[in-house]
CSV table of C-alpha atoms in Angstrom, one decimal:
chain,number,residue,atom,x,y,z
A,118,UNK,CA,0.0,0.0,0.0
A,119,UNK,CA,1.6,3.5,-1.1
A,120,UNK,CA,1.6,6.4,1.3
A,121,UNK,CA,-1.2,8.4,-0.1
A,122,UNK,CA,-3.1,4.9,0.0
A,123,UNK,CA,-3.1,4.8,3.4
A,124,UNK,CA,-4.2,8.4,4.5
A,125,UNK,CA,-7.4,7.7,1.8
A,126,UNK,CA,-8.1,4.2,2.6
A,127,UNK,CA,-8.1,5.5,6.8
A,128,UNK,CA,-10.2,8.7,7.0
A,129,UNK,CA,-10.2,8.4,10.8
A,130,UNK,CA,-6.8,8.5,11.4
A,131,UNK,CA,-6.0,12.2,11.8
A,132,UNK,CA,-2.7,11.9,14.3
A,133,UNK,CA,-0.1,11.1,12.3
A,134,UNK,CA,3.9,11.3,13.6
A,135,UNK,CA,7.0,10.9,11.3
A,136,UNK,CA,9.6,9.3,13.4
A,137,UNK,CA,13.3,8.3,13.0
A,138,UNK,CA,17.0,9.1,13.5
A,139,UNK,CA,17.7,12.8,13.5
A,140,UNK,CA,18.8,14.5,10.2
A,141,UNK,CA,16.8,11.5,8.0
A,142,UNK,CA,14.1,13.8,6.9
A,143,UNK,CA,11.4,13.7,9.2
A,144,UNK,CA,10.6,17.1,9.2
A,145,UNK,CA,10.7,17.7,5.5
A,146,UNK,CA,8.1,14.8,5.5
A,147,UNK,CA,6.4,16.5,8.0
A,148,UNK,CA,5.9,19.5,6.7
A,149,UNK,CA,5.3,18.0,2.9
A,150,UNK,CA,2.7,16.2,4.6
A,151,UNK,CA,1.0,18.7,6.2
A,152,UNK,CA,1.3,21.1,2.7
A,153,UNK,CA,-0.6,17.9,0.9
A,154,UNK,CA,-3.1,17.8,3.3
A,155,UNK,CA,-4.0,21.4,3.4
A,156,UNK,CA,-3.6,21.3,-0.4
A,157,UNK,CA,-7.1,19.0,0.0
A,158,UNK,CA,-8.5,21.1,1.9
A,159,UNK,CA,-8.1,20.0,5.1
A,160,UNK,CA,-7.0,21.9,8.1
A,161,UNK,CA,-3.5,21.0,9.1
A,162,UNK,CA,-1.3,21.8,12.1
A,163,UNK,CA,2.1,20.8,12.0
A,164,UNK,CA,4.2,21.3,15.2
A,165,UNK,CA,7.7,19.8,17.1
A,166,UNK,CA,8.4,19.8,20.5
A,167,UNK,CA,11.9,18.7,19.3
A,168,UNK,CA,14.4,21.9,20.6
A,169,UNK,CA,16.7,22.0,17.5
A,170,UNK,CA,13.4,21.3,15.9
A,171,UNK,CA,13.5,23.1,11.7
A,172,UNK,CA,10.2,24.0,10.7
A,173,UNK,CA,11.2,27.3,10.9
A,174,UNK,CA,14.1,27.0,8.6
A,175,UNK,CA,11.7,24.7,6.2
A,176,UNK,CA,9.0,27.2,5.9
A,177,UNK,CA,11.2,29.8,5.9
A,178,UNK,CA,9.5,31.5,9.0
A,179,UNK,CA,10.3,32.5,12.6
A,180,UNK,CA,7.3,30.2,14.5
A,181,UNK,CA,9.7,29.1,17.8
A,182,UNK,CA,7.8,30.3,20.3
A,183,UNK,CA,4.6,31.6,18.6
A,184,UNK,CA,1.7,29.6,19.1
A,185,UNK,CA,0.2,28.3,15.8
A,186,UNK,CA,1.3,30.4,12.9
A,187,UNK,CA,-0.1,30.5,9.8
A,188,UNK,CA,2.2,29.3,6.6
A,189,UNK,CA,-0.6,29.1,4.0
A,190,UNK,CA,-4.7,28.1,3.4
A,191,UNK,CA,-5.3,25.9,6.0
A,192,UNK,CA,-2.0,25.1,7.0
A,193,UNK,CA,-0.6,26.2,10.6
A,194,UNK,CA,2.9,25.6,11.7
A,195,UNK,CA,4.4,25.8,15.5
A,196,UNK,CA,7.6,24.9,17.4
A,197,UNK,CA,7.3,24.7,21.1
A,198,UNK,CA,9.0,26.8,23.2
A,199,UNK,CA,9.9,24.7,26.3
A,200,UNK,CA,11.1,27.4,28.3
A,201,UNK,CA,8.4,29.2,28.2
A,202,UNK,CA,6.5,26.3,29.5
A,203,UNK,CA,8.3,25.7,32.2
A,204,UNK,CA,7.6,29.5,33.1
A,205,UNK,CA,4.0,29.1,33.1
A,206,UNK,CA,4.5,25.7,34.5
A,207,UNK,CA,6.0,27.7,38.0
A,208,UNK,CA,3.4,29.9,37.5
A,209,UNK,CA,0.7,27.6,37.9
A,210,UNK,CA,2.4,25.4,40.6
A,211,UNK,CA,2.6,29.2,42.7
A,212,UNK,CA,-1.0,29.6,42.1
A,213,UNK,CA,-2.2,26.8,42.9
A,214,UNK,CA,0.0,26.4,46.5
A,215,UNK,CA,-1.2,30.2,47.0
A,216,UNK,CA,-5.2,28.9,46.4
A,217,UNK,CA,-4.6,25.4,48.4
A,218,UNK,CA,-3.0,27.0,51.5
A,219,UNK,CA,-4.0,30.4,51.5
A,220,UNK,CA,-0.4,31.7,51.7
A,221,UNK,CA,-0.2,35.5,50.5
A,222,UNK,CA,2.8,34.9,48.8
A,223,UNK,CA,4.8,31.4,47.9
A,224,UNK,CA,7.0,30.9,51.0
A,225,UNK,CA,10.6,31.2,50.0
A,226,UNK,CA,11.7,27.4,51.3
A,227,UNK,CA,9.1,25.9,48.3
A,228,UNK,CA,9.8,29.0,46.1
A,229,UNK,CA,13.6,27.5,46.3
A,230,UNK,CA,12.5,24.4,45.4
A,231,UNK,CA,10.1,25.3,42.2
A,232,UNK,CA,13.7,27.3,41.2
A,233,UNK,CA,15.6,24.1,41.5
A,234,UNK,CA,13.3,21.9,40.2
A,235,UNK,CA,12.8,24.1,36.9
A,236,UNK,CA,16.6,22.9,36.0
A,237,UNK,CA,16.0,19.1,36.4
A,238,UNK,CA,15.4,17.8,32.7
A,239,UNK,CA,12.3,15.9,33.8
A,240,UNK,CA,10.6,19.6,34.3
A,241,UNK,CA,11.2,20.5,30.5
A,242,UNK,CA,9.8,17.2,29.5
A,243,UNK,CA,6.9,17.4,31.9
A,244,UNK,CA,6.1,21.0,30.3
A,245,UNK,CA,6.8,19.9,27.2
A,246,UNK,CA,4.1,17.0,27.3
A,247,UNK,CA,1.7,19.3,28.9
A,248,UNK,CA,2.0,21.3,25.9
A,249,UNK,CA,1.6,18.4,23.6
A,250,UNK,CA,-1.1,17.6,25.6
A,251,UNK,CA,-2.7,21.0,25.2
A,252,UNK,CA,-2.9,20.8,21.6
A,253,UNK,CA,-4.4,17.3,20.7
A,254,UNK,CA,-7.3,17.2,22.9
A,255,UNK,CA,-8.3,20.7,22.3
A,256,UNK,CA,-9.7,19.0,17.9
A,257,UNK,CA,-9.2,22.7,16.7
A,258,UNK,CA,-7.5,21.0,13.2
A,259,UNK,CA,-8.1,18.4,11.2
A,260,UNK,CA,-4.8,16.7,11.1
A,261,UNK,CA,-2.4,16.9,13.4
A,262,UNK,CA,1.3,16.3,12.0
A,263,UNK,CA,3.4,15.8,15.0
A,264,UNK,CA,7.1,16.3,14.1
A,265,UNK,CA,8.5,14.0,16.4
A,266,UNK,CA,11.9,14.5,17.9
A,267,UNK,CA,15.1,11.6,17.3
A,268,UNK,CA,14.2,8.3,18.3
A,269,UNK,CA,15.6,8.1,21.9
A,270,UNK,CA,13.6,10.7,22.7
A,271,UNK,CA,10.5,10.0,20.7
A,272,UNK,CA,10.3,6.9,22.7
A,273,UNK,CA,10.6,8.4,25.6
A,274,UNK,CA,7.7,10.6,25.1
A,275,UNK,CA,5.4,8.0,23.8
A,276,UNK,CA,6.1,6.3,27.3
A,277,UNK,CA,5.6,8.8,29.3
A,278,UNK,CA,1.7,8.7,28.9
A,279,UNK,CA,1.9,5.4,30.4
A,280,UNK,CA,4.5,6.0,32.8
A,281,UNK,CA,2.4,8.8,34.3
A,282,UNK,CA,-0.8,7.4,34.2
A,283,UNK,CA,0.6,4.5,36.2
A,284,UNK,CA,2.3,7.2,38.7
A,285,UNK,CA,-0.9,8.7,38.8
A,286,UNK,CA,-3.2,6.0,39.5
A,287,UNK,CA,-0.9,4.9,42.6
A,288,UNK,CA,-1.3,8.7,43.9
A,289,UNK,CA,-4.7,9.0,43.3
A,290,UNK,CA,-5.3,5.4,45.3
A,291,UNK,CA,-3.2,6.8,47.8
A,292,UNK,CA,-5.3,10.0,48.1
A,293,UNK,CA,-9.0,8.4,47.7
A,294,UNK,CA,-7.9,6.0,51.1
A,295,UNK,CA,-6.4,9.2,52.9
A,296,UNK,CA,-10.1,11.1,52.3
A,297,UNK,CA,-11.6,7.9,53.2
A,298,UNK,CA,-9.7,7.9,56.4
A,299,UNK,CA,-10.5,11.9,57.2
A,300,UNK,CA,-13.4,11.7,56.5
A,301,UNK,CA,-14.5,8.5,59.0
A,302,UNK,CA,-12.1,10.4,61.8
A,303,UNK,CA,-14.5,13.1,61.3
A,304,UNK,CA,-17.3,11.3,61.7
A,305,UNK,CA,-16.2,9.8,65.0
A,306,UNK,CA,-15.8,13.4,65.7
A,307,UNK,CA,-18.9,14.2,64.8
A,308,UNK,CA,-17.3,17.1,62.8
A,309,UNK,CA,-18.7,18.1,59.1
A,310,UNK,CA,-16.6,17.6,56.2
A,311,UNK,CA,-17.7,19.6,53.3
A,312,UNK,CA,-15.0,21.2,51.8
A,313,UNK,CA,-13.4,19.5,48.4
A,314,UNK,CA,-10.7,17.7,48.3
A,315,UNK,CA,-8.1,19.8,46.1
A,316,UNK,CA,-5.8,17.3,46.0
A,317,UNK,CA,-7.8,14.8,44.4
A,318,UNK,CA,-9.2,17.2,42.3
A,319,UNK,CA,-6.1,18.3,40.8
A,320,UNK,CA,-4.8,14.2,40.4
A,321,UNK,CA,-8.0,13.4,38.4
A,322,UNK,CA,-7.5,16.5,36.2
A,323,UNK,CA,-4.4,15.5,35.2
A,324,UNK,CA,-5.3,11.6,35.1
A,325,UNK,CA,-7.8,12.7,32.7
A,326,UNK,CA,-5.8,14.8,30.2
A,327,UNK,CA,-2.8,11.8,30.4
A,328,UNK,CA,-5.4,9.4,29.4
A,329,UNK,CA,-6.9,11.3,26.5
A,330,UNK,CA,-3.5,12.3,25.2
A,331,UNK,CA,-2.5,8.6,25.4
A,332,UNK,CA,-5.7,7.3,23.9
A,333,UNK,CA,-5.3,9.4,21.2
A,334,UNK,CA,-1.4,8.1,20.4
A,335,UNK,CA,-2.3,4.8,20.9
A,336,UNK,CA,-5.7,4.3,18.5
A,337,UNK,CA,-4.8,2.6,15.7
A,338,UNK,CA,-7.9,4.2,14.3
A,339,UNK,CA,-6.8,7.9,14.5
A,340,UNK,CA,-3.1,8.0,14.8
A,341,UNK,CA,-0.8,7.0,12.0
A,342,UNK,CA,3.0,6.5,12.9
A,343,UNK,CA,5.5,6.3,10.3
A,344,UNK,CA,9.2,5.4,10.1
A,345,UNK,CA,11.8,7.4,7.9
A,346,UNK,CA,15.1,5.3,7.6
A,347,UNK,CA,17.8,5.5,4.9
A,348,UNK,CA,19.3,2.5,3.1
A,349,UNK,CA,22.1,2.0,5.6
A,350,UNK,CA,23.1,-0.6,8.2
A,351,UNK,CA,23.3,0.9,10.7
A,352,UNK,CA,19.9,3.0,10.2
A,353,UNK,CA,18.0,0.0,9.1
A,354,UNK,CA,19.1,-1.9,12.5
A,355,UNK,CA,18.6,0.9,14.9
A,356,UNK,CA,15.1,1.3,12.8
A,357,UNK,CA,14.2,-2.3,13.7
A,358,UNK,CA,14.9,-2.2,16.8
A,359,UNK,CA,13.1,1.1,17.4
A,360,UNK,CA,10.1,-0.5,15.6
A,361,UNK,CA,10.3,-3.5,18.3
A,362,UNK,CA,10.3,-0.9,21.2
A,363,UNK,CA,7.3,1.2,19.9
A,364,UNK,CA,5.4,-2.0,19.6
A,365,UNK,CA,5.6,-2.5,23.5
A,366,UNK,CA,4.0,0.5,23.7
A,367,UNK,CA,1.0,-0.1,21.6
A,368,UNK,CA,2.3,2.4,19.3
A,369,UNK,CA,0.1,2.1,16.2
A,370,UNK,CA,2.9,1.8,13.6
A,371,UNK,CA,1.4,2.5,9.7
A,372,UNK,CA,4.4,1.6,7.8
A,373,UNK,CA,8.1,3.1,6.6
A,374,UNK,CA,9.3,5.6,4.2
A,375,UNK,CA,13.1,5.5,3.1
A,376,UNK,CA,14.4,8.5,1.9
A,377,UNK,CA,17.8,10.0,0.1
A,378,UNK,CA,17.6,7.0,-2.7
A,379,UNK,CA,20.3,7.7,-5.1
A,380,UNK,CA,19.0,7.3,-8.9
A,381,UNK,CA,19.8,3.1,-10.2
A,382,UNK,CA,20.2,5.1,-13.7
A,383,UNK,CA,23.8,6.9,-12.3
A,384,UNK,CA,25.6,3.8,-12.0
A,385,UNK,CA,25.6,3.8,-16.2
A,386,UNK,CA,26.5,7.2,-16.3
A,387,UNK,CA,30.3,8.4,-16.3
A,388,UNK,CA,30.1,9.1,-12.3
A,389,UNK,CA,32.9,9.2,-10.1
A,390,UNK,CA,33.9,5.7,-8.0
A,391,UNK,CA,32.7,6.8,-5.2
A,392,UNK,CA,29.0,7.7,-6.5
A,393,UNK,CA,29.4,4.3,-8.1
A,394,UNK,CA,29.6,2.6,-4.6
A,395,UNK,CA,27.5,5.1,-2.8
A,396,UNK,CA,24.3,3.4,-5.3
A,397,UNK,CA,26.1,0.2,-5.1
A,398,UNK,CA,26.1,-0.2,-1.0
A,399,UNK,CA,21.6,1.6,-1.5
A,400,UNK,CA,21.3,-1.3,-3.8
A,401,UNK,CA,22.7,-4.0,-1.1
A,402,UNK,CA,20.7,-2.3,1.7
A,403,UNK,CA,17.2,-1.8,-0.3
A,404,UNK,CA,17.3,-5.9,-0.4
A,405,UNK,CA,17.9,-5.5,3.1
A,406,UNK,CA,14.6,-3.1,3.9
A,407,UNK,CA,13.0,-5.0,2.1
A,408,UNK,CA,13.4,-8.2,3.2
A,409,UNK,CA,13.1,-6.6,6.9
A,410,UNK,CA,9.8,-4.6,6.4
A,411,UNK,CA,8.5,-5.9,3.4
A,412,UNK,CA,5.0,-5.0,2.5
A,413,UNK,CA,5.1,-1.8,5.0
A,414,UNK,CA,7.4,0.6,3.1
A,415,UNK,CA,5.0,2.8,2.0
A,416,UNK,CA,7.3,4.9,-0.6
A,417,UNK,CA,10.6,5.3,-1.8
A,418,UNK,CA,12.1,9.2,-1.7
A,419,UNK,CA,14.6,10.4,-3.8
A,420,UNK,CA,17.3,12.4,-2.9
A,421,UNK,CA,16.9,16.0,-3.4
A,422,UNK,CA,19.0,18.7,-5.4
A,423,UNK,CA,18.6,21.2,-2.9
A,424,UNK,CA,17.4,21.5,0.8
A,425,UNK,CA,14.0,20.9,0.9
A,426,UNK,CA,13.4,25.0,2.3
A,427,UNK,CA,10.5,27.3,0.9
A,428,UNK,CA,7.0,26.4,0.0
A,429,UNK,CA,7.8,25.7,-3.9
A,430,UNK,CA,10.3,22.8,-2.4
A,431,UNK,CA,8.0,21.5,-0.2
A,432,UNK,CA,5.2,21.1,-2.9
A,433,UNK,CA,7.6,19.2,-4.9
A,434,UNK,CA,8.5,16.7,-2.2
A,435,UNK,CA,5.0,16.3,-1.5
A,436,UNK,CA,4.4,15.5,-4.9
A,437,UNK,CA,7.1,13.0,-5.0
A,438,UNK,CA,5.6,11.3,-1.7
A,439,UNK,CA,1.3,11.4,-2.6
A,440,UNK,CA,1.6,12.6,-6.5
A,441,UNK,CA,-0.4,15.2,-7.6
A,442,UNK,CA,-2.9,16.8,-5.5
């Protein structure tokens, strides 16, 4: 089944993630994705949580920072500023200790802590998939084209849903049997318990949102995940294993797309030796992919002349990936 096959041929599926190695072409995919998409008429955001992420540089636009910007008829693009996140994060955490306790102001032992906390990496990630978060349950677009960052870290994102949820379910068990517990003291006190329990509230909003963004990563019916590997060892393995991993975490996978294929006609031209082996050593490896993932490539990319940069190079690789619109 080609690429374009399987976006007509599954309506539903309107999450759809490009994921790989860095520097393989995810986010030229991405973003030629998104342009086909919109092209049809469909509304399209197309966003990266990845830090070095390039949709900027690709559509030739400064978005880092700035919400959904528009790039075109009904195409948005966005990069997501994690710092600015983690701002807001502290801002909500002071908030919400200021509302629970009734403290004027955030007293300076916890205020220290929020400050050292902000610099432990799991804070950036935590805002970071609050922002992701954010933007998938909120349905504003019709696809979503979630520029995923390298694979390390992609996996580690896609686990975190169930990591938390798990983290949060144990807290929330913990909390419901605390209430229980203050709330028969209280009767044996005969005292009146009427206020809410913030705690608990607060764990159930977030148990909520983690479940809705994971339902929606994990339904093979509305999310589409795609590989983008190269035809070399090294890429193909680390691809496989990747692919094993993702499965563990019900990751609906749709398929792969290799990119940067040399032209088969070269090899006959009068070429330089070492062009000669580069097509030779694809040739060896596309018997490889294909043996490996058979049926599931879903296309075959050539490589480029020029960085894919600037709508009119965007339209051709989408073009070259779905054919014409």
């Amino acid at each position: 089944m080609a690429l374009k096959d399987v976006f007509e041929q599954n309506p539903d599926r309107r999450y759809i993630m490009f994921g790989g190695k860095g520097g393989l072409g995810k986010t030229t995919f991405s973003a030629a994705t998104a342009y086909w998409l919109a092209k049809r008429g469909f509304k399209v955001l197309v966003f990266s949580v990845d830090p070095q992420a390039s949709l900027s540089d690709i559509f030739q636009k400064d978005i880092f920072g700035k919400g959904p910007v528009p790039i075109m008829e009904n195409l948005w693009a966005q990069e997501i500023d994690a710092d600015q996140h983690i701002k807001e994060y502290q801002g909500e955490i002071r908030k919400k200790i200021l509302d629970m306790y009734g403290f004027d102001q955030v007293p300076e032992e916890i205020e220290n802590y929020i400050q050292a906390a902000s610099a432990e990496p799991a804070m950036e990630e935590s805002a970071i998939f609050d922002a992701v978060v954010d933007i998938v349950v909120k349905g504003d677009y019709d696809y979503y084209i979630y520029d995923l960052v390298p694979l390390g870290h992609a996996l580690y994102y896609l686990s975190m849903a169930k990591v938390y949820d798990e983290w949060i379910n144990k807290i929330t068990k913990l909390r419901e049997e605390m209430r229980e517990y203050e709330e028969m003291v209280s009767r044996v006190k005969r005292q009146k318990v009427t206020e809410q329990d913030q705690i608990l509230n607060e764990l159930t909003y977030i148990k909520e949102r983690i479940n809705a963004s994971s339902r929606i990563l994990t339904d093979k019916l509305k999310t589409a995940f795609f590989f983008v590997l190269v035809p070399e060892e090294l890429i193909i393995l680390d691809t496989q294993k990747a692919a094993e991993l993702f499965a563990k975490f019900d990751v609906p996978l749709s398929g792969y797309v290799v990119n940067r294929m040399l032209p088969e006609g070269l090899a006959e031209q009068n070429i330089p030796d070492y062009l000669k082996h580069r097509i030779t050593m694809q040739q060896k490896y596309l018997v490889d992919i294909r043996e490996k993932f058979g049926n599931d490539v879903r296309g075959y990319v050539p490589e480029m002349e020029r960085d894919v940069t600037g709508l009119a190079m965007i339209e051709k690789l989408a073009r070259i990936m779905y054919g014409d619109f």
